[in-house]
Each structure stands twice: as C-alpha cells, then as structure tokens.
XYZ file of C-alpha atoms in Angstrom:
435
model
C 12.535 -5.912 -73.299
C 16.182 -5.866 -72.293
C 17.915 -8.464 -70.182
C 20.879 -7.784 -67.933
C 22.549 -9.354 -64.915
C 20.017 -8.887 -62.108
C 22.509 -8.779 -59.240
C 25.669 -6.909 -60.217
C 28.307 -6.420 -57.523
C 27.706 -2.655 -57.547
C 23.918 -2.828 -57.014
C 23.205 -1.274 -53.607
C 19.756 -2.776 -53.037
C 18.391 -6.323 -52.736
C 15.348 -8.000 -51.145
C 16.070 -6.063 -47.960
C 14.881 -2.961 -49.846
C 11.491 -4.637 -50.356
C 11.325 -5.506 -46.654
C 11.968 -1.838 -45.897
C 9.326 -0.785 -48.435
C 6.752 -2.781 -46.466
C 7.652 -0.811 -43.346
C 7.406 2.452 -45.310
C 3.992 1.569 -46.742
C 2.566 0.702 -43.324
C 3.960 3.884 -41.764
C 2.710 6.170 -44.573
C -1.106 6.105 -44.579
C -1.315 9.660 -45.972
C 0.853 11.931 -48.150
C 1.808 13.868 -45.010
C 3.093 10.724 -43.307
C 4.965 9.703 -46.459
C 6.715 13.083 -46.554
C 7.550 12.939 -42.839
C 9.018 9.450 -43.245
C 11.000 10.498 -46.319
C 12.363 13.510 -44.417
C 13.407 11.308 -41.504
C 15.385 9.066 -43.862
C 16.987 12.072 -45.521
C 17.976 13.512 -42.150
C 19.690 10.254 -41.223
C 21.666 10.550 -44.473
C 22.838 14.050 -43.558
C 20.264 16.146 -45.434
C 18.905 19.254 -43.753
C 15.558 21.001 -44.157
C 15.487 24.549 -45.519
C 12.479 26.829 -45.276
C 11.029 28.434 -48.385
C 10.699 31.710 -46.500
C 14.392 31.782 -45.530
C 17.372 32.955 -47.566
C 19.283 30.078 -49.163
C 23.024 29.745 -49.511
C 25.092 27.842 -52.034
C 26.787 25.418 -49.660
C 27.358 21.845 -50.714
C 25.473 18.920 -49.212
C 21.928 17.624 -49.020
C 18.880 19.824 -48.497
C 15.125 19.425 -48.708
C 11.925 21.474 -48.709
C 8.545 20.303 -47.437
C 5.261 21.823 -48.510
C 2.176 19.924 -47.339
C 2.208 16.472 -48.905
C 5.139 17.255 -51.225
C 8.894 17.115 -50.693
C 11.773 18.263 -52.914
C 15.299 17.165 -51.947
C 18.632 17.717 -53.668
C 22.325 17.166 -53.107
C 24.938 19.707 -54.220
C 28.306 17.939 -54.700
C 31.678 19.563 -54.202
C 32.694 21.650 -57.179
C 29.181 22.036 -58.613
C 28.926 25.141 -60.786
C 25.805 27.328 -61.084
C 25.024 25.700 -64.451
C 25.552 22.081 -63.361
C 22.572 20.097 -64.729
C 20.092 18.228 -62.548
C 19.211 14.550 -62.561
C 15.676 14.325 -61.167
C 13.683 11.334 -59.966
C 9.993 12.196 -59.660
C 7.030 10.510 -58.012
C 3.805 11.316 -56.156
C 2.761 10.760 -52.564
C -1.031 10.527 -52.891
C -3.248 7.523 -53.621
C -6.944 7.227 -54.558
C -9.100 6.885 -51.450
C -12.043 8.272 -49.467
C -11.532 11.657 -47.791
C -13.465 13.153 -44.878
C -15.822 16.016 -45.660
C -15.874 19.332 -43.707
C -19.020 18.266 -41.798
C -18.280 14.587 -41.264
C -20.924 13.472 -38.740
C -23.874 11.776 -40.406
C -25.993 8.639 -40.130
C -29.431 7.071 -40.321
C -31.433 4.148 -38.984
C -29.399 4.094 -35.784
C -26.029 3.843 -37.552
C -23.329 6.489 -37.112
C -21.438 7.248 -40.318
C -18.642 9.449 -41.609
C -19.303 11.675 -44.618
C -16.602 11.127 -47.229
C -15.750 12.424 -50.688
C -14.144 10.277 -53.389
C -10.524 11.284 -54.027
C -9.003 10.423 -57.389
C -10.173 7.329 -59.236
C -10.307 4.423 -56.787
C -11.703 0.985 -57.500
C -14.701 1.601 -55.270
C -15.582 -2.062 -54.756
C -12.137 -2.681 -53.237
C -13.143 -0.517 -50.253
C -16.203 -2.619 -49.424
C -16.321 -4.934 -46.396
C -12.772 -4.043 -45.409
C -11.578 -2.952 -41.959
C -10.497 0.664 -42.367
C -8.639 3.275 -40.348
C -8.313 7.035 -40.498
C -5.193 9.158 -41.016
C -3.982 12.572 -42.103
C -3.088 15.855 -40.477
C -4.727 18.335 -38.141
C -4.089 22.064 -38.421
C -4.013 23.855 -35.074
C -4.988 27.450 -34.457
C -1.358 28.533 -34.221
C -0.783 27.250 -37.781
C 1.154 24.147 -36.745
C 0.257 20.659 -37.919
C -0.118 17.375 -36.109
C -0.161 13.996 -37.834
C -2.712 11.406 -36.810
C -2.876 7.722 -37.721
C -5.665 5.539 -36.350
C -4.376 2.238 -37.718
C -6.899 -0.102 -36.161
C -10.339 -1.235 -37.364
C -12.537 1.843 -37.049
C -14.623 2.143 -40.218
C -16.318 -0.138 -42.711
C -18.239 0.373 -45.961
C -20.715 -2.535 -45.823
C -21.938 -4.163 -49.000
C -25.587 -5.069 -49.451
C -26.244 -8.770 -48.850
C -26.870 -10.875 -51.950
C -30.324 -11.772 -50.582
C -31.307 -8.107 -51.054
C -29.679 -7.766 -54.476
C -29.960 -11.057 -56.339
C -28.416 -9.600 -59.503
C -25.273 -8.256 -57.856
C -23.008 -10.849 -59.465
C -24.315 -9.873 -62.880
C -23.052 -6.340 -62.382
C -22.698 -4.059 -59.373
C -23.124 -0.289 -59.632
C -22.017 1.778 -56.659
C -23.411 5.270 -56.217
C -20.615 7.417 -54.845
C -22.805 9.503 -52.553
C -25.271 6.906 -51.315
C -23.248 3.706 -51.098
C -19.728 4.754 -50.067
C -20.319 6.400 -46.668
C -18.598 4.221 -44.024
C -20.130 3.283 -40.677
C -18.217 3.711 -37.435
C -20.711 2.918 -34.714
C -24.242 2.935 -33.396
C -26.367 5.625 -31.793
C -27.465 9.182 -32.331
C -25.459 11.525 -34.538
C -23.903 14.573 -32.875
C -21.934 17.282 -34.652
C -18.325 17.278 -33.549
C -18.173 13.628 -32.480
C -15.641 12.559 -35.098
C -13.396 15.558 -34.573
C -13.475 15.049 -30.787
C -12.487 11.430 -31.273
C -9.667 12.177 -33.745
C -8.342 14.992 -31.551
C -8.151 12.614 -28.612
C -6.248 10.094 -30.727
C -3.776 12.817 -31.715
C -3.381 14.129 -28.169
C -4.912 17.487 -29.085
C -7.809 19.591 -27.845
C -10.677 19.631 -30.335
C -11.237 23.330 -29.651
C -7.678 24.007 -30.788
C -8.189 22.373 -34.206
C -8.814 24.889 -36.978
C -8.767 22.506 -39.955
C -8.032 18.986 -41.038
C -7.079 16.818 -43.996
C -8.251 13.326 -43.093
C -8.631 10.221 -45.197
C -9.854 6.660 -44.868
C -7.017 4.136 -44.985
C -6.637 0.435 -45.668
C -4.958 -0.905 -42.514
C -4.109 -4.481 -43.539
C -0.331 -4.787 -43.420
C 1.735 -5.336 -46.587
C 2.624 -8.989 -47.087
C 4.578 -11.310 -49.324
C 2.349 -13.553 -51.393
C 2.810 -16.725 -53.412
C 4.465 -20.095 -52.955
C 7.940 -18.596 -53.148
C 7.019 -15.147 -51.788
C 7.658 -13.772 -55.249
C 4.795 -11.274 -55.027
C 4.078 -8.316 -52.757
C 0.584 -7.148 -51.781
C -0.098 -3.908 -49.983
C -1.867 -0.546 -49.859
C -0.778 2.678 -51.526
C 1.792 1.068 -53.831
C 0.633 3.669 -56.339
C 2.840 5.511 -55.816
C 4.763 4.970 -52.591
C 6.822 2.240 -54.283
C 8.375 5.057 -56.313
C 8.641 7.548 -53.443
C 10.480 4.978 -51.334
C 12.793 4.008 -54.209
C 13.526 7.666 -55.024
C 14.486 8.456 -51.419
C 16.717 5.392 -51.241
C 18.342 6.226 -54.577
C 18.992 9.857 -53.662
C 20.649 9.002 -50.355
C 22.765 6.332 -52.057
C 23.833 8.717 -54.832
C 24.652 11.457 -52.311
C 27.163 9.127 -50.670
C 29.205 9.017 -53.888
C 31.994 11.423 -54.863
C 32.511 13.469 -58.016
C 28.901 13.450 -59.184
C 28.585 15.132 -62.606
C 24.981 16.166 -61.875
C 22.963 17.494 -58.969
C 20.652 14.621 -57.967
C 17.104 15.661 -57.063
C 14.036 13.970 -55.584
C 10.636 15.502 -56.421
C 7.670 13.822 -54.728
C 4.428 15.694 -55.421
C 0.928 15.520 -53.967
C -2.404 15.547 -55.837
C -1.276 13.615 -58.912
C -4.383 11.444 -58.678
C -6.678 14.412 -59.306
C -4.696 16.232 -61.978
C -1.681 17.763 -60.168
C -3.309 21.209 -60.097
C -2.222 22.339 -56.644
C 0.605 24.290 -55.069
C 1.996 20.902 -54.007
C 1.309 19.254 -57.371
C 3.467 18.894 -60.445
C 1.435 21.639 -62.159
C 2.484 24.057 -59.422
C 5.686 26.096 -59.173
C 7.394 24.152 -56.371
C 9.967 22.174 -58.360
C 10.860 25.074 -60.641
C 11.253 27.423 -57.694
C 13.554 25.025 -55.873
C 15.753 24.374 -58.897
C 16.007 28.066 -59.771
C 16.817 29.075 -56.215
C 19.503 26.401 -56.088
C 21.118 27.896 -59.181
C 20.899 31.444 -57.834
C 22.173 30.416 -54.394
C 25.336 29.138 -56.081
C 25.902 32.536 -57.663
C 24.215 31.855 -60.989
C 21.898 33.935 -63.111
C 19.279 33.376 -65.787
C 21.836 32.095 -68.295
C 23.100 29.523 -65.786
C 19.557 28.401 -65.056
C 18.803 27.994 -68.760
C 21.986 25.962 -69.262
C 21.273 23.786 -66.214
C 17.685 23.058 -67.266
C 18.703 22.320 -70.853
C 21.142 19.652 -69.660
C 18.794 18.121 -67.078
C 16.831 14.881 -67.279
C 13.928 13.623 -65.144
C 12.802 10.046 -64.601
C 9.108 10.189 -63.698
C 8.466 6.987 -61.755
C 4.915 5.725 -61.339
C 3.359 2.273 -61.350
C 2.091 0.767 -64.602
C 0.035 -2.224 -65.636
C 1.421 -5.743 -65.537
C -0.296 -8.122 -67.938
C -3.410 -9.517 -66.237
C -3.788 -13.280 -66.698
C -7.600 -13.081 -66.666
C -7.843 -10.081 -69.000
C -4.826 -10.353 -71.295
C -6.937 -9.106 -74.232
C -7.059 -5.684 -72.550
C -3.303 -5.276 -73.037
C -1.310 -4.479 -76.154
C -0.674 -7.773 -78.000
C 3.106 -7.299 -78.146
C 3.724 -5.571 -74.788
C 3.087 -7.760 -71.759
C 5.089 -6.503 -68.758
C 5.496 -9.196 -66.137
C 6.212 -9.060 -62.398
C 9.899 -9.293 -61.480
C 10.863 -8.478 -65.060
C 12.366 -5.170 -63.983
C 11.067 -1.606 -64.269
C 8.930 -0.627 -67.235
C 9.569 2.119 -69.780
C 6.193 3.764 -70.444
C 5.539 5.062 -73.957
C 2.603 6.930 -75.491
C 3.039 8.816 -78.757
C 0.294 11.269 -77.766
C 2.419 12.379 -74.821
C 0.340 10.918 -72.041
C 3.809 9.689 -71.119
C 6.794 11.927 -71.862
C 9.196 9.220 -73.105
C 10.856 9.603 -76.517
C 13.740 7.802 -78.187
C 16.383 9.903 -76.455
C 14.774 9.237 -73.099
C 14.709 5.543 -73.845
C 18.462 5.660 -74.407
C 19.050 7.381 -71.042
C 16.914 4.846 -69.204
C 18.477 1.887 -70.998
C 21.944 3.150 -70.122
C 21.021 3.446 -66.442
C 19.581 -0.077 -66.364
C 22.634 -1.460 -68.156
C 24.934 0.253 -65.673
C 22.925 -1.170 -62.762
C 22.621 -4.624 -64.301
C 18.823 -4.332 -64.164
C 16.467 -5.901 -66.738
C 13.712 -3.657 -68.049
C 10.489 -3.878 -70.044
C 8.414 -1.660 -72.317
C 4.785 -0.706 -71.728
C 2.343 0.762 -74.223
C -1.451 0.745 -74.005
C -3.780 -1.224 -76.228
C -4.982 1.189 -78.921
C -8.587 0.573 -77.875
C -7.922 1.512 -74.239
C -7.507 5.091 -72.979
C -4.034 5.731 -71.621
C -3.452 7.187 -68.177
C -0.881 9.866 -67.508
C 1.668 10.938 -64.885
C 3.688 13.889 -63.652
C 6.060 13.229 -66.572
C 4.433 15.264 -69.358
C 3.657 18.048 -66.871
C 7.291 18.253 -65.758
C 8.535 18.259 -69.340
C 6.101 20.945 -70.502
C 6.305 23.204 -67.460
C 10.080 23.235 -67.025
C 11.416 22.300 -70.458
C 13.287 19.378 -68.914
C 13.715 16.148 -70.856
C 11.541 13.581 -69.054
C 11.204 9.800 -69.227
C 8.250 7.866 -67.781
C 9.062 4.619 -66.002
C 7.746 2.549 -63.094
C 6.943 -0.848 -61.616
C 4.400 -3.167 -63.232
C 1.514 -4.088 -60.934
C -1.993 -5.533 -60.841
C -5.101 -3.970 -59.278
C -3.902 -0.392 -59.738
C -6.071 2.041 -57.741
C -7.392 -0.761 -55.548
C -7.253 -0.396 -51.778
C -4.693 -3.196 -52.000
C -2.382 -3.618 -54.996
C 0.033 -6.332 -56.158
C 3.511 -6.355 -57.715
C 6.576 -8.571 -57.993
C 8.668 -8.586 -54.821
C 11.931 -8.057 -56.759
C 10.744 -5.076 -58.787
C 10.974 -2.435 -56.030
C 14.699 -2.976 -55.533
C 15.359 -3.362 -59.247
C 13.733 0.050 -59.711
C 15.827 1.565 -56.920
C 19.050 0.229 -58.428
C 18.173 1.713 -61.809
C 17.413 5.074 -60.184
C 20.770 5.131 -58.396
C 22.605 4.468 -61.647
C 20.633 7.264 -63.324
C 21.344 9.795 -60.555
C 25.028 8.975 -60.551
C 25.206 9.576 -64.296
C-alpha cells in the first residue's frame, strides 16, 4: 500500500463526484443507457460523435464512436503527430443480471411470468424478493433504436417460504431455469403481452418493433450508508463506477493544454460473459478506432506501430475489499479496505495484466494526484477472476495495468464500496491521462 495526500490542490474531483456517480448509476440501468449518458457528458465537454461508416479526418478535438453498448472516445490535442502514443482508460458497461428471452410470455397456476436467461455470473439469491424493473433497447423496423426504462416495481422473483423448505437456512440451491423466472401479474398468459406493454412504455407501436435487448433491473436508488455516510450502496457498480470515472477523467484531461499523449476512453460491453462480441474487448472496435485515428492524421503502418508501442492502458474494474465475515477467503497479506484508494490488481498467471512496469506507471499517477492506493492479489486457494486488461494487452500489444475500486458483494444486485473511492479513482485516472 502507498499513502499520499488525499486532497491535493490539483485534484479535480471530491465527494461531489460520488454524488454524481449516484445519478449516473440510477440513470444507467442497461449498457445502452450507460453509453447514452456517457455520450451526453462528452457532448457537453465539446466532443462530437463520428460514424464508423463515414470518412474520418485528422482534426484536433474530442470525438467518440458508439456501437451498441460500447463507446470509444478520444481527444486529439494540438500538435499531435501520427505516432503520438495513446493513454487509454478502459472499463465495461455491462453487469450480471437476468435478460428477457425471445419468447418472454410464460406462467402457470394463474401467475403471469417473464421468461429470462441468466447473464454473466450474478449472485442469484440477491435477486430474490426484490422489487425489479425492466430496461434496455428496442430495435424498430427501420433499424433505429429506442431506449426504454421502466424504473418502478414491475417484477419480482419470489422465494419459497421457510414453511415449505425447512432446510433453506442450511443451504439454498437455486435452479436457474425453474426458480429464477420473475412474476409480473395474474391471469392467463398471452403471447405478445410483454412486448405490447414495453412498447407502450417506450411510446412505440408493438408492430413496429423488430427486436429487443431487455433486462431485469434493480430499481432501488443508490444511497450513502453508515454512521458517517462513509459507504455507498447501489446497483451496477461493477462496472459503472469505472465507466463514470473514465468519462469524468477524459473530459477533465481534454480541458488541459499540451498533452503529451492522446487520451482515450474505451468502455466495452459483454465483459461479464467473456468479451467475445463485436462490442467486447475481444472484438476489433478499439483497434479499429486507434488505427483510424493514426491514419486520419496522415500516418501509416510505421506510425501506428510506434504509437501502440508507446501506449499504456489502465483497465479499471472493481475488485474485492476484505470481507469482515470471511477474511480467511482473502490473501493473508493483501486486505484492501474501503476508502483506502484504488487497488492495483496483480496475478502472475495473467488473469490481470499488471507487471512491475505497469505498477510504476500507476504509482506515478497516484503520486501525482495525491491519491493513496492499495494492492490486491487473490488467495492462492481461490480462483482469480479476470478483466478486459489481459485481452487488451494481448490483442493490441499495448502495455496494460489492471486497477479498480475495492467493493463488497461483487455481482450482487446491489453492491457496496467506500464513498471516497470513486473520486479517488477518478483523480488517479486524470493524472494518468495527462501523463
């Protein structure tokens, strides 16, 4: 662990950043909403959207590309050459949840239900007996999309009463198909009912809807927790904490002059199920954007190779804070704590991409920002998760460092972190992007 002044005069973010994160979390119930909200913030900072199908030019300023639930944004400073390296902050927009199946209308015994599929690796029990909404995007017949967010109590996955399962407190096993289908009313089941309802909520005609990407959402608002409000509880912290911090850091860095690097935000979708998608880190999106940026500034292959070789990526994703009730599950000498600053994530088997050189880059950024930081490594007896970090490093040959915010209840419908850590992360990211 490293200690540093936590509130240097140059740090752009404070507790107000955490307040704003709460607004962002509530307004981003799906990856598509998160991207739309990120784009709105970028637009306010002077960034402009460019289409992948259009020709790009090499003008200076901020630009971004949206593809589904992913967004790539970058800022070209005055005087940037074709081989100017990139400083990338990476994150992902998706969270584990329940997603609506193609034929969603189902039910039995007089109950109307919604057929869902398990997305990623959620803590299934955290979705039980909770008021749930529905959000995502609708695809219309003309190819356009419309966002929908039903953020009121609509669905519920009811648990079996203890009287009917006397052994439940000795161990509960949930069958994904049989036990996780939410109810949303009473009566006979009719095909098309859910789509008709969602279309009405979105102000669309059900007959005009050609496809949809809908998901069940936890609607309880983010909230400060604890005697001194030192903790933050909310949905989708994995990984919208990082997306929000990356957007804030990029816009702050873009306001500076004489940047030695081209700062980049890369927020991918589908990290929770392996990143194998055209909007995931395994796909070509980031590489295409970076290459086209080089070529638009008059560069060639040699310039691209030079730019990539000098680039660094901070892959930001949440990690595990030490759990007071299960401290034996953590490494004995690595106990990240809430409000101790961002964590540097290390795994020698490259589940995280951090090496000694990456540690030095991250430490320098934290020192510049006056931000304390901590190290995380898994207990040798526990499997280690992974991130977009190793994928980015291997696919693009870009030096990558895995970092994040320490939290409890990762992959729960409602997670918990220190209320200072989001802005400490953002300050470290700004310092990194500014070089």
